[in-house]
mmCIF file of C-alpha atoms in Angstrom:
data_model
loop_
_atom_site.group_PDB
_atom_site.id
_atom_site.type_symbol
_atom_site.label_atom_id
_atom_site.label_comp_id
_atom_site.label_asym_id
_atom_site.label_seq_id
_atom_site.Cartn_x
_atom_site.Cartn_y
_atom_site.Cartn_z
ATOM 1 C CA UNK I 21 109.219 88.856 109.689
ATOM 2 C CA UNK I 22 105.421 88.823 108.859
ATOM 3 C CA UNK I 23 104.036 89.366 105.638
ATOM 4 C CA UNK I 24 100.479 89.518 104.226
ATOM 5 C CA UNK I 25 98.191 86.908 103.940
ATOM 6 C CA UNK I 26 98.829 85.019 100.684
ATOM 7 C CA UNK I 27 96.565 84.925 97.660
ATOM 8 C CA UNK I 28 94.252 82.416 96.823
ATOM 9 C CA UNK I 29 96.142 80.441 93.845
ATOM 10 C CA UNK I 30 96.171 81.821 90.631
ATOM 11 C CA UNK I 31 96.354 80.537 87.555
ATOM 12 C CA UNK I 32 100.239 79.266 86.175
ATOM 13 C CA UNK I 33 101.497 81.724 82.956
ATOM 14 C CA UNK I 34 100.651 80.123 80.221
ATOM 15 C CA UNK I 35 104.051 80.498 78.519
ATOM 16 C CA UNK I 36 106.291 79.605 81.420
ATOM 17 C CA UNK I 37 109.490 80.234 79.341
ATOM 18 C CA UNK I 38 107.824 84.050 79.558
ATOM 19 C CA UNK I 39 107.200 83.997 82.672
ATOM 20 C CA UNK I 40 110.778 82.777 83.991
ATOM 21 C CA UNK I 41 112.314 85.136 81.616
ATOM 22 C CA UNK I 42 110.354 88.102 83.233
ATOM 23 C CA UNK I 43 111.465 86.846 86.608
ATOM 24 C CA UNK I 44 115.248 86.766 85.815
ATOM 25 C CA UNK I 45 114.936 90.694 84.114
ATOM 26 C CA UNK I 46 113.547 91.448 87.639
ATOM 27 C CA UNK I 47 115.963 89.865 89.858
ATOM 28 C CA UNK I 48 118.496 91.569 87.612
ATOM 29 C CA UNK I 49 116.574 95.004 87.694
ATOM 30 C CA UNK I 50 116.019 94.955 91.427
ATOM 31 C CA UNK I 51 119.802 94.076 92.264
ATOM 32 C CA UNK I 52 122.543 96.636 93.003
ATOM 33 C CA UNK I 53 125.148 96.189 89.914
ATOM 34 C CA UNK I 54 124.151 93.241 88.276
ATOM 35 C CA UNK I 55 124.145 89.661 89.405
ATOM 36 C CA UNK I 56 126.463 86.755 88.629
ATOM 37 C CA UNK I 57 124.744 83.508 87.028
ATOM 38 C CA UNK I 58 124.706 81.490 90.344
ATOM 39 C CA UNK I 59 122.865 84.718 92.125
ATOM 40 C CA UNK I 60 120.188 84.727 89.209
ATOM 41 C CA UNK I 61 119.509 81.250 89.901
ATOM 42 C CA UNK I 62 119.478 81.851 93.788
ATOM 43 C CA UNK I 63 117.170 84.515 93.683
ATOM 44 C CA UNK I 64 114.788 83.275 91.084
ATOM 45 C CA UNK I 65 114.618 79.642 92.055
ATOM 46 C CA UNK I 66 114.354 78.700 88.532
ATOM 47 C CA UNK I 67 116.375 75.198 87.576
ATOM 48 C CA UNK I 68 119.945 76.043 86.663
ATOM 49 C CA UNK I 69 120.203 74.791 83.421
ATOM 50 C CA UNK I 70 116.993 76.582 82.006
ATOM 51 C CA UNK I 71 118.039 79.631 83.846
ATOM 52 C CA UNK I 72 121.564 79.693 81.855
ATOM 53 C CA UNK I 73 119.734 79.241 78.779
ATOM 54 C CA UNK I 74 117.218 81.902 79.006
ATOM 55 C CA UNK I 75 120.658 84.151 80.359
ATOM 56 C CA UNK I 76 121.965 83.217 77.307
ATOM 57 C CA UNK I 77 118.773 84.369 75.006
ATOM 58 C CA UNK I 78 118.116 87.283 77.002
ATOM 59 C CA UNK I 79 122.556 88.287 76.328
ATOM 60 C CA UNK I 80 121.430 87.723 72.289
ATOM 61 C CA UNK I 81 118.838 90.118 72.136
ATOM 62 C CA UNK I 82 120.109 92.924 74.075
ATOM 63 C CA UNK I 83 117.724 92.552 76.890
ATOM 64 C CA UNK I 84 120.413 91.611 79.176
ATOM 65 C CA UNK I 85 124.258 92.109 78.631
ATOM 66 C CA UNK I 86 127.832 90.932 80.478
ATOM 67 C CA UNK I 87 129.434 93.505 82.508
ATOM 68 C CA UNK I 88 132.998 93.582 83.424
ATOM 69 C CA UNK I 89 133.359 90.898 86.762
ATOM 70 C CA UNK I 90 130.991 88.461 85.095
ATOM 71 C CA UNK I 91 127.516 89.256 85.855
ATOM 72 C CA UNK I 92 124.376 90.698 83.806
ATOM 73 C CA UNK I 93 122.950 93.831 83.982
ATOM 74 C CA UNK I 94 120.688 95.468 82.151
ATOM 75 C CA UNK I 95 120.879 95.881 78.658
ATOM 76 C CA UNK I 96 121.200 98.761 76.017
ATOM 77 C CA UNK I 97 117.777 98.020 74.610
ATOM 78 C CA UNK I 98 115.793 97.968 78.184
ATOM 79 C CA UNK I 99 116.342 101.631 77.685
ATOM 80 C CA UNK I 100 113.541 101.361 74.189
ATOM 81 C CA UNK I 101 111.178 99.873 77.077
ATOM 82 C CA UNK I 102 111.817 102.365 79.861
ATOM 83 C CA UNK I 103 111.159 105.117 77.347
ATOM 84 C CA UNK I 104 108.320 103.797 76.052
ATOM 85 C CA UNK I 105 107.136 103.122 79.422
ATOM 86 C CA UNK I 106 107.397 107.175 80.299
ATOM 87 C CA UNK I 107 105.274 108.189 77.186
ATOM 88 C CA UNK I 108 102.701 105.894 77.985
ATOM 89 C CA UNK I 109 102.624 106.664 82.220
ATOM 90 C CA UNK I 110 102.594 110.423 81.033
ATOM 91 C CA UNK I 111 100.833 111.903 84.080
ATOM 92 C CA UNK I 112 97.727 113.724 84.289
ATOM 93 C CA UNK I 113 98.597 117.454 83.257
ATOM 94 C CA UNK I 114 97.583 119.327 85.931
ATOM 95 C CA UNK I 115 100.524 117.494 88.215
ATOM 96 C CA UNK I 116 103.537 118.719 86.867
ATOM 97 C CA UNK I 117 103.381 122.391 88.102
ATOM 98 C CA UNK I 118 101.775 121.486 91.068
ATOM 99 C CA UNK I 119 105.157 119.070 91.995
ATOM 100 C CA UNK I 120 107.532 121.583 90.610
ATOM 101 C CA UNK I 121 105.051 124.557 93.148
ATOM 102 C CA UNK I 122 106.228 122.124 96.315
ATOM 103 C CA UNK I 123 109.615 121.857 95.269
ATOM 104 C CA UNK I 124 109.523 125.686 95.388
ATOM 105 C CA UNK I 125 107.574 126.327 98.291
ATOM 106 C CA UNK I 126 108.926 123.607 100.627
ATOM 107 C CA UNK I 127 112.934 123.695 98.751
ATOM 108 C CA UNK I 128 111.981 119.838 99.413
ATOM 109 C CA UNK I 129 112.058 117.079 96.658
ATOM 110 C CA UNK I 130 108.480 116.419 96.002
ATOM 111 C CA UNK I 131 107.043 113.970 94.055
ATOM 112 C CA UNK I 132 103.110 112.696 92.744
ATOM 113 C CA UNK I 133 102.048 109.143 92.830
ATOM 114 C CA UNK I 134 99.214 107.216 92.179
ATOM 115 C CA UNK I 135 97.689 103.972 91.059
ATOM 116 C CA UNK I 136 98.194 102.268 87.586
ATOM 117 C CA UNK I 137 97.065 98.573 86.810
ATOM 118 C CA UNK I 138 97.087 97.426 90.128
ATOM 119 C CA UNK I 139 100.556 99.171 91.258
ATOM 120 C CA UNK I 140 101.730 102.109 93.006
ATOM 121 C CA UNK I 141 103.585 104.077 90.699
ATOM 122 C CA UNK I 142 105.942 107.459 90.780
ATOM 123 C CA UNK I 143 104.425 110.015 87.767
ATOM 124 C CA UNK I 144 106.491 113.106 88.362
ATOM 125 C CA UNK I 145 109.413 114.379 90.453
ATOM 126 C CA UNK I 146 110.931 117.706 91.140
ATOM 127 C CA UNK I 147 114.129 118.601 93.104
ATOM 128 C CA UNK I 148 113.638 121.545 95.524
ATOM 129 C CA UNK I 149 116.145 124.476 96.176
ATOM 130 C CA UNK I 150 117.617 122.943 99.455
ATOM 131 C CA UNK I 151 121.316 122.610 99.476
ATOM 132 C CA UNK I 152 120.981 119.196 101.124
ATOM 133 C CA UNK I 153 118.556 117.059 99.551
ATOM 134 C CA UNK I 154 116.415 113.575 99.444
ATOM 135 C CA UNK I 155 117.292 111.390 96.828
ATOM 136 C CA UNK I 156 114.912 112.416 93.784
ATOM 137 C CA UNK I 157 112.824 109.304 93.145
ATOM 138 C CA UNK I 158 112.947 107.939 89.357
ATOM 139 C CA UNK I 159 109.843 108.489 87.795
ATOM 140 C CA UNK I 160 107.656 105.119 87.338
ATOM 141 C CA UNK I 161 109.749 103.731 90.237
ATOM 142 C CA UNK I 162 107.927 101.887 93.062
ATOM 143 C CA UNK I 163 108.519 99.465 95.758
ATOM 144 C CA UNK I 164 107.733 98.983 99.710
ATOM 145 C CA UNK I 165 104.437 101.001 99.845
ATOM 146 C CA UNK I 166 103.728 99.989 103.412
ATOM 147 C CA UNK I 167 107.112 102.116 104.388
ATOM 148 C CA UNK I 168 106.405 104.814 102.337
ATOM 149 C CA UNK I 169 104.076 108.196 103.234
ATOM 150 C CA UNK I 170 102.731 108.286 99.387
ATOM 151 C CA UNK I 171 101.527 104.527 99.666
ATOM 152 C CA UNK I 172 100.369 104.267 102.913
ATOM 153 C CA UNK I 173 98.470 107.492 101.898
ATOM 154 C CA UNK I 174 97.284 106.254 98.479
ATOM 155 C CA UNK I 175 96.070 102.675 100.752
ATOM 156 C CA UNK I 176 94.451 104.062 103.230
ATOM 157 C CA UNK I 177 92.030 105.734 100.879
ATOM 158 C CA UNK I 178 91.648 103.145 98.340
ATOM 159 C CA UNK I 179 89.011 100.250 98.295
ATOM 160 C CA UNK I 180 89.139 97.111 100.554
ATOM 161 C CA UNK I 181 89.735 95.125 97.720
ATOM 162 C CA UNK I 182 92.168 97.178 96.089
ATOM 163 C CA UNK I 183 94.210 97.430 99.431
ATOM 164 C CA UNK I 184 93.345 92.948 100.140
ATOM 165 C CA UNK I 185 94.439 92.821 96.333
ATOM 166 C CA UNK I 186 97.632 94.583 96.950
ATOM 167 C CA UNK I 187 99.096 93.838 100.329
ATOM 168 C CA UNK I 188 98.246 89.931 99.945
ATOM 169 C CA UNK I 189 100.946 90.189 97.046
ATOM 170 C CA UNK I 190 103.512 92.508 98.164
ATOM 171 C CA UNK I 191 105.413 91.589 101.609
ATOM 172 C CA UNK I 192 105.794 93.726 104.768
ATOM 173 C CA UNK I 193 109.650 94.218 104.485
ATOM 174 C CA UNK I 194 111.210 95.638 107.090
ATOM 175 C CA UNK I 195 113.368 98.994 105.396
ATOM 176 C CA UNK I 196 114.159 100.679 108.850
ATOM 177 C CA UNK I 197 113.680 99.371 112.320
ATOM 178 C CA UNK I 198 110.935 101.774 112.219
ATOM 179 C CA UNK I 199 109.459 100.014 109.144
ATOM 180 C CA UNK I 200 105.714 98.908 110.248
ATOM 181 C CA UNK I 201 105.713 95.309 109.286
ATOM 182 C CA UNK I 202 102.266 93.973 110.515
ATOM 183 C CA UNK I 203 98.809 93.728 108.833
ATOM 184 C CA UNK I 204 97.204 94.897 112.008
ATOM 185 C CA UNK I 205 99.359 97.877 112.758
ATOM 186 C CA UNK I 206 99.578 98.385 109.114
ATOM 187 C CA UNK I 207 95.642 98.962 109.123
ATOM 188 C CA UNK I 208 95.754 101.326 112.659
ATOM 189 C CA UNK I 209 98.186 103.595 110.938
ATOM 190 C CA UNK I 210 95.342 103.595 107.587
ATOM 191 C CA UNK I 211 92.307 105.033 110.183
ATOM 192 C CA UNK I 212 95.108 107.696 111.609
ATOM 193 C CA UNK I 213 95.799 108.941 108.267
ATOM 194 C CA UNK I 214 91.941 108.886 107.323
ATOM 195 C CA UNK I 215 91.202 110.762 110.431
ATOM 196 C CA UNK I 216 93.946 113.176 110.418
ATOM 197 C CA UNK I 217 94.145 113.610 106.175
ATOM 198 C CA UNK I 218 97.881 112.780 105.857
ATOM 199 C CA UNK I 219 100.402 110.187 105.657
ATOM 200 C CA UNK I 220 103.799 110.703 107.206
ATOM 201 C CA UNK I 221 107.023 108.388 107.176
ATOM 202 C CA UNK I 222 109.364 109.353 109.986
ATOM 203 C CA UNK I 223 112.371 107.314 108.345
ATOM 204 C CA UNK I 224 110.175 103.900 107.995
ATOM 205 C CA UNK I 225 111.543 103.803 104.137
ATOM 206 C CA UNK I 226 114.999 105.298 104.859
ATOM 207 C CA UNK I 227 117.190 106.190 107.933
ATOM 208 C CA UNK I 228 117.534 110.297 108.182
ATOM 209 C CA UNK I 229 114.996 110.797 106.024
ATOM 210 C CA UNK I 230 111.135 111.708 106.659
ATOM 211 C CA UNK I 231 108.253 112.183 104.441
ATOM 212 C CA UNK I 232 104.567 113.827 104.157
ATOM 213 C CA UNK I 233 101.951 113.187 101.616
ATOM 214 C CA UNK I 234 98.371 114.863 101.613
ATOM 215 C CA UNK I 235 96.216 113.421 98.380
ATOM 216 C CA UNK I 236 94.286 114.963 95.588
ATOM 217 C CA UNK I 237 90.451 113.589 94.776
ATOM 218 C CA UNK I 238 88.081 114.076 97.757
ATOM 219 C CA UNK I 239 88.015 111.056 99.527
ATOM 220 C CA UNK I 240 88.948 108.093 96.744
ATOM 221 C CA UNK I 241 92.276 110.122 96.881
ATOM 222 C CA UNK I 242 93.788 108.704 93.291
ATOM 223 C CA UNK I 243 96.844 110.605 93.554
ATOM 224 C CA UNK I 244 99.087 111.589 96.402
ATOM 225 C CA UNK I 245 101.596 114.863 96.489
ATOM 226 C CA UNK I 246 104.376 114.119 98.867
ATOM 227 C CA UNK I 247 108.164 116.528 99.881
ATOM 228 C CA UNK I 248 110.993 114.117 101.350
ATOM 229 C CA UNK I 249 113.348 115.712 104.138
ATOM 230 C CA UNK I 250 116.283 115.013 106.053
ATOM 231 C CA UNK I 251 114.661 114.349 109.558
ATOM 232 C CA UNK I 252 116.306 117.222 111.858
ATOM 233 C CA UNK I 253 114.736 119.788 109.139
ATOM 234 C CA UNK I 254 111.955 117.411 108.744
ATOM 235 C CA UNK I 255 111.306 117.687 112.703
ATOM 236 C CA UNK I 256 112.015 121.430 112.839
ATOM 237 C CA UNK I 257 109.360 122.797 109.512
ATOM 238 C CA UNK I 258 106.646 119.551 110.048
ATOM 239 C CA UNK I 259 104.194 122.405 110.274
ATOM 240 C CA UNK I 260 105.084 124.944 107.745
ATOM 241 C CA UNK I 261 105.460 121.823 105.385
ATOM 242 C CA UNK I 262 102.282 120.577 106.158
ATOM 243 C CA UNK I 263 100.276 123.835 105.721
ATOM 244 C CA UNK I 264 101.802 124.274 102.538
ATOM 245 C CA UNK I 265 100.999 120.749 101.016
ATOM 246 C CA UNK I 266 97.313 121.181 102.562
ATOM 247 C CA UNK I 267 97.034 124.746 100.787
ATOM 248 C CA UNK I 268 98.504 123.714 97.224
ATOM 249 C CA UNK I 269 96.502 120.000 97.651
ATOM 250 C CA UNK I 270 93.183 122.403 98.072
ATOM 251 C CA UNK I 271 93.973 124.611 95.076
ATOM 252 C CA UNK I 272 93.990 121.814 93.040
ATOM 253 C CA UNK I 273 91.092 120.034 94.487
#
């Protein structure tokens, strides 16, 4: 697999018991239903014995907790911090009842992204009126940009650096077999989406599923409105779904 160029080297944490305690919450966060100790210490790399301590101190103050077949999950108190985290990513009004005017239009699960401290982030999902649906995506949730037709969207139109910043620390992953996982094709499908004023992912995040996101903000584009399909209805409405994301994108704008 190929990933991004690398960083140059940054500077250590200066409290690495912080820092390796932030890195175990993640592998924890990112896995499926927890992880035993030996995973933890497999995905994080961190020595065993530290890494069973800072389990241990992460178990005491409710951070972390043991679920039934031995491994941690996430704790009752990570729920203060996710809260927290909602009030303070509170979107920009005027995205709401644009989102919820998709969802309508399209009976598609839309959703509004943008950029927040250096990340792609989720800032509000609806759920449309079809009786089969995409997956609604959790609001401040984010990964795999490159496979997505929000990020690639929301990259194309953002600054060299910004996009160099980004990509050189976030890796190519391969989601689908469709999955674009080189820089240079990467950066072909970011002039096609400049030239054309869309993003699309036909099931590059997902199998079955297919997505289109048109952005708000003349051409910095901060924000980008996107509707998720299954791919047969996807296929079939492509242009009613794209006229109608073009129209409600040029209200707003």
């Amino acid at each position: 697999m190929i990933t991004a160029r690398p960083k140059e080297a940054e500077p250590a944490p200066r409290v690495q018991s912080v820092d390796r305690a932030m890195r175990i919450l993640f592998a924890v966060a990112q896995s499926k239903d927890g992880l035993k100790a030996a995973e933890v210490v497999a995905s994080t790399g961190l020595p065993r014995q530290a890494c069973y301590h800072l389990l241990h101190t992460l178990v005491a103050t409710g951070i972390l907790t043991r679920s039934g077949p031995g491994k941690y999950v996430l704790g009752l108190r990570v729920g203060m911090l996710i809260e927290g985290f909602k009030r303070q990513l509170a979107p920009p009004e005027h995205l709401a009842p644009v989102v919820r005017k998709i969802a309508e239009e399209t009976g598609e699960t839309a959703y509004a992204s943008g950029w927040w401290d250096g990340e792609i982030v989720t800032l509000v999902t609806a759920r449309g009126t079809s009786s089969v649906q995409a997956i609604e995506v959790s609001h401040g949730t984010y990964f795999d940009a490159h496979a997505r037709a929000s990020g690639k969207l929301l990259l194309a139109y953002s600054s060299e650096q910004v996009r160099t910043d980004y990509l050189s620390s976030h890796r190519l992953s391969p989601r689908t077999r469709k999955t674009i996982t080189t820089l240079p094709k990467l950066y072909e499908e970011f002039e096609r989406i400049t030239a054309q004023g869309y993003a699309t992912d036909l099931e590059e995040f997902s199998t079955g599923l297919c997505c289109l996101a048109v952005g708000l903000g003349g051409g910095t584009q901060p924000f980008a409105l996107t509707m998720s399909a299954p791919t047969d209805r996807f296929e079939q409405m492509f242009p009613t779904y794209l006229s109608i994301m073009k129209r409600i994108a040029g209200e707003l704008t």
